């Protein structure tokens, strides 16, 4: 049977709070909340009486918000529907932040997941510093090595200094846009075999002609669901 440990990412109890350092979820389905009837309890004002539930589906552990007052987020994305959890994900219950640690095998087959994947060398190119750091933190939680650049020239310098195998590239960058940066990464920084993934918050930024030039393998629309990002990262470069 699987077990989910929620390890607190806080530095200590907040005023008026009583959050636990870690919560172990060992049976499914299970409800987490403040009410005494919940399967798993956290006594903190941020937690609703019935905050969220954990259950198994298709051999994976899922979490679902139960219309909590302060919300449930996975890797910074508010839950509108149930979401599968992965080892290393960040789970926010209101203002309480936890790292998800999964043990055991939900499907009952210890070989089902296959061999461990090596960490990616990821270059994040994003002019919004908060967005860049949030994405970098998520990738590091997943075990990847991450560098951050905030515009095209920084990205080219970073790629020449230490070539990444994956680049997550905002399309709307100052100066050179993401399409041009991708082309230069291919031709000037030696990233001929790297996986280049464009990310944009504006569907109108999708340019089929320029995308068709071949520098980008994927173009994702923000907010990017964690499972989509993880699937792209696990794909074979080249």
CSV table of N, CA and C in Angstrom, one decimal, residues 3 23 47 64 77 112 126 197-198 225 227-228:
chain,number,residue,atom,x,y,z
A,3,UNK,N,2.0,5.2,0.8
A,3,UNK,CA,1.9,6.1,2.0
A,3,UNK,C,2.3,7.5,1.5
A,23,UNK,N,2.6,15.0,8.2
A,23,UNK,CA,1.3,14.3,8.3
A,23,UNK,C,1.5,13.0,7.4
A,47,UNK,N,-6.8,25.6,7.9
A,47,UNK,CA,-7.4,24.3,7.5
A,47,UNK,C,-8.9,24.3,7.7
A,64,UNK,N,-8.1,16.0,-3.9
A,64,UNK,CA,-9.2,16.8,-4.4
A,64,UNK,C,-9.6,17.8,-3.3
A,77,UNK,N,-0.7,25.8,-8.4
A,77,UNK,CA,-1.9,25.8,-9.2
A,77,UNK,C,-3.2,25.4,-8.4
A,112,UNK,N,6.5,-1.3,-11.7
A,112,UNK,CA,5.6,-0.7,-12.6
A,112,UNK,C,6.2,0.6,-13.1
A,126,UNK,N,12.7,33.3,-18.3
A,126,UNK,CA,11.5,34.0,-17.9
A,126,UNK,C,11.8,35.4,-17.4
A,197,UNK,N,11.2,24.1,-25.0
A,197,UNK,CA,9.8,24.2,-24.8
A,197,UNK,C,9.4,25.6,-24.6
A,198,UNK,N,8.5,26.1,-25.5
A,198,UNK,CA,8.0,27.5,-25.3
A,198,UNK,C,6.8,27.5,-24.3
A,225,UNK,N,-0.3,22.8,-16.3
A,225,UNK,CA,-0.6,21.8,-15.3
A,225,UNK,C,0.7,21.0,-15.0
A,227,UNK,N,1.2,17.9,-14.3
A,227,UNK,CA,1.4,16.6,-15.0
A,227,UNK,C,1.8,16.8,-16.5
A,228,UNK,N,1.4,17.9,-17.1
A,228,UNK,CA,1.8,18.2,-18.5
A,228,UNK,C,3.3,18.6,-18.5
